[in-house]
Amino acid sequence: MAVSVATYIKDLSLLIRDSLITGMTDPISGRASGHFVMTSYPLKRVTYPVITVVASGATGAKRLGMRSNEMYGVVPVEIRVWARSAEEKDLLTQQVHQVLRTIQLTASTGTVANEAFGFVIASTTDVDETDGEGTGIAIRSKITNVEYTVILA
């Protein structure tokens, strides 16, 4: 799935989601495909672990050259691992990083082959949320912010 100029946010999200689904094993055996990695935050109760992939619009669009009508932009993507334990969170985050690093130059399915260039892991941050009563950590998550460069027009 090439990242199209008209639908680059959706296309990049789906490309990353599909790559993670293909390149990772769901720790919960028997769960329906696609319920482990999703492109939006869950609105209903979910069984952890899950991974969310959310891309936002391009930042800093620039011309490709002095006389070029085409532009490129950097698209930030948030990949968040929601897990049951700190160990599971760290293991899944490492697997996410491994998949994203290795798919860049894959012949027809990699990010470069699909018009997403310049992969960068910008940051990784732990976000552990407590339950409403303050009795302990209810949800463990780790946010990885990555960036891709795409051709915009």
Coordinates of C-alpha atoms in Angstrom, one line a residue:
M1 CA 0.0 0.0 0.0
A2 CA 1.8 3.1 -1.2
V3 CA 1.4 6.3 0.8
S4 CA -0.8 8.5 -1.4
V5 CA -0.6 12.3 -1.4
A6 CA -4.4 12.6 -0.9
T7 CA -4.6 10.1 2.0
Y8 CA -1.1 10.1 3.5
I9 CA -2.2 10.1 7.2
K10 CA -4.6 7.2 6.8
D11 CA -2.2 5.3 4.5
L12 CA 0.8 5.7 6.8
S13 CA -1.2 4.6 9.8
L14 CA -2.5 1.5 8.0
L15 CA 1.0 0.7 6.6
I16 CA 2.5 0.7 10.1
R17 CA -0.5 -1.2 11.6
D18 CA -0.3 -3.9 9.0
S19 CA 3.5 -4.2 9.4
L20 CA 3.1 -4.6 13.2
I21 CA 0.3 -7.2 12.8
T22 CA 2.4 -9.2 10.4
G23 CA 5.7 -8.8 12.2
M24 CA 4.6 -9.4 15.8
T25 CA 2.8 -12.2 17.7
D26 CA -0.2 -11.4 19.8
P27 CA 0.6 -12.5 23.4
I28 CA -3.0 -13.6 23.8
S29 CA -3.5 -16.7 21.7
G30 CA -6.8 -17.1 20.0
R31 CA -7.7 -13.4 19.8
A32 CA -9.2 -12.3 16.5
S33 CA -6.8 -10.8 14.1
G34 CA -6.7 -7.0 14.2
H35 CA -7.7 -6.7 17.8
F36 CA -4.0 -6.5 19.0
V37 CA -2.9 -3.5 16.8
M38 CA -5.4 -0.7 16.0
T39 CA -5.3 2.8 14.4
S40 CA -7.4 4.6 17.1
Y41 CA -7.7 4.6 20.8
P42 CA -10.1 2.0 22.1
L43 CA -13.5 3.3 22.9
K44 CA -14.8 0.1 24.4
R45 CA -13.3 -2.2 27.1
V46 CA -10.3 -4.1 25.7
T47 CA -8.2 -7.0 26.8
Y48 CA -4.6 -5.9 27.2
P49 CA -2.1 -5.8 25.7
V50 CA -3.0 -3.7 22.7
I51 CA -1.0 -1.4 20.5
T52 CA -2.4 1.9 19.0
V53 CA -1.0 3.6 15.9
V54 CA -2.0 7.3 15.5
A55 CA -0.6 9.5 12.8
S56 CA -1.2 13.2 12.6
G57 CA -0.7 15.7 9.8
A58 CA 2.6 16.7 8.2
T59 CA 4.7 19.3 9.9
G60 CA 7.1 21.7 8.2
A61 CA 6.1 21.1 4.6
K62 CA 8.9 22.3 2.4
R63 CA 9.6 22.4 -1.4
L64 CA 11.7 19.6 -2.8
G65 CA 13.8 22.2 -4.7
M66 CA 13.9 25.8 -5.9
R67 CA 11.8 25.2 -9.1
S68 CA 9.8 22.2 -7.9
N69 CA 6.1 22.2 -7.3
E70 CA 6.3 19.1 -5.2
M71 CA 6.7 19.3 -1.4
Y72 CA 7.6 16.9 1.4
G73 CA 6.7 16.9 5.1
V74 CA 7.5 15.1 8.2
V75 CA 4.6 13.0 9.6
P76 CA 4.7 12.3 13.4
V77 CA 3.2 8.9 14.4
E78 CA 2.5 7.9 18.0
I79 CA 2.7 4.2 18.7
R80 CA 1.5 3.3 22.1
V81 CA 1.9 -0.1 23.8
W82 CA -0.8 -0.7 26.5
A83 CA 0.2 -3.7 28.6
R84 CA -0.6 -5.7 31.8
S85 CA 2.9 -5.4 33.3
A86 CA 6.1 -3.4 33.0
E87 CA 7.9 -6.4 31.6
E88 CA 5.3 -7.0 28.9
K89 CA 5.2 -3.3 28.0
D90 CA 9.0 -3.2 27.5
L91 CA 9.1 -6.4 25.6
L92 CA 6.4 -5.3 23.2
T93 CA 7.9 -1.9 22.7
Q94 CA 11.2 -3.5 21.8
Q95 CA 9.4 -5.7 19.3
V96 CA 7.7 -2.6 17.8
H97 CA 11.1 -0.9 17.4
Q98 CA 12.5 -4.1 15.8
V99 CA 9.7 -4.4 13.3
L100 CA 9.9 -0.7 12.3
R101 CA 13.7 -0.8 11.9
T102 CA 13.6 -4.0 9.7
I103 CA 10.7 -3.1 7.4
Q104 CA 12.3 0.1 6.0
L105 CA 14.0 -1.6 3.0
T106 CA 11.8 -4.7 2.6
A107 CA 11.4 -5.0 -1.2
S108 CA 7.7 -4.4 -1.9
T109 CA 6.1 -4.0 1.5
G110 CA 8.7 -1.8 3.3
T111 CA 8.2 1.8 4.2
V112 CA 10.6 3.1 1.6
A113 CA 9.0 1.0 -1.2
N114 CA 5.6 2.5 -0.1
E115 CA 6.8 6.2 -0.2
A116 CA 7.5 6.7 3.5
F117 CA 11.2 7.8 4.0
G118 CA 13.5 9.0 6.7
F119 CA 12.4 6.8 9.6
V120 CA 13.3 8.3 13.0
I121 CA 12.5 7.2 16.5
A122 CA 12.0 10.6 18.1
S123 CA 11.2 9.5 21.7
T124 CA 10.0 6.8 23.9
T125 CA 8.2 7.6 27.2
D126 CA 6.6 5.5 30.0
V127 CA 3.1 6.5 30.9
D128 CA 1.7 4.5 33.8
E129 CA -1.7 5.4 34.9
T130 CA -3.1 4.8 38.4
D131 CA -6.6 3.5 39.1
G132 CA -9.2 6.0 40.3
E133 CA -8.8 5.1 43.9
G134 CA -5.0 5.6 44.1
T135 CA -4.4 2.0 45.2
G136 CA -2.0 1.1 42.4
I137 CA -1.1 1.3 38.7
A138 CA -4.0 0.2 36.6
I139 CA -2.6 0.6 33.1
R140 CA 1.0 0.4 32.0
S141 CA 1.8 2.0 28.7
K142 CA 4.8 3.2 26.7
I143 CA 4.6 5.8 23.9
T144 CA 7.0 5.7 21.0
N145 CA 7.0 8.8 18.8
V146 CA 8.4 8.1 15.3
E147 CA 8.6 10.3 12.2
Y148 CA 8.4 9.6 8.5
T149 CA 9.0 11.9 5.6
V150 CA 6.4 11.7 2.8
I151 CA 6.0 13.5 -0.5
L152 CA 2.9 15.8 -0.2
A153 CA 2.4 17.1 -3.8

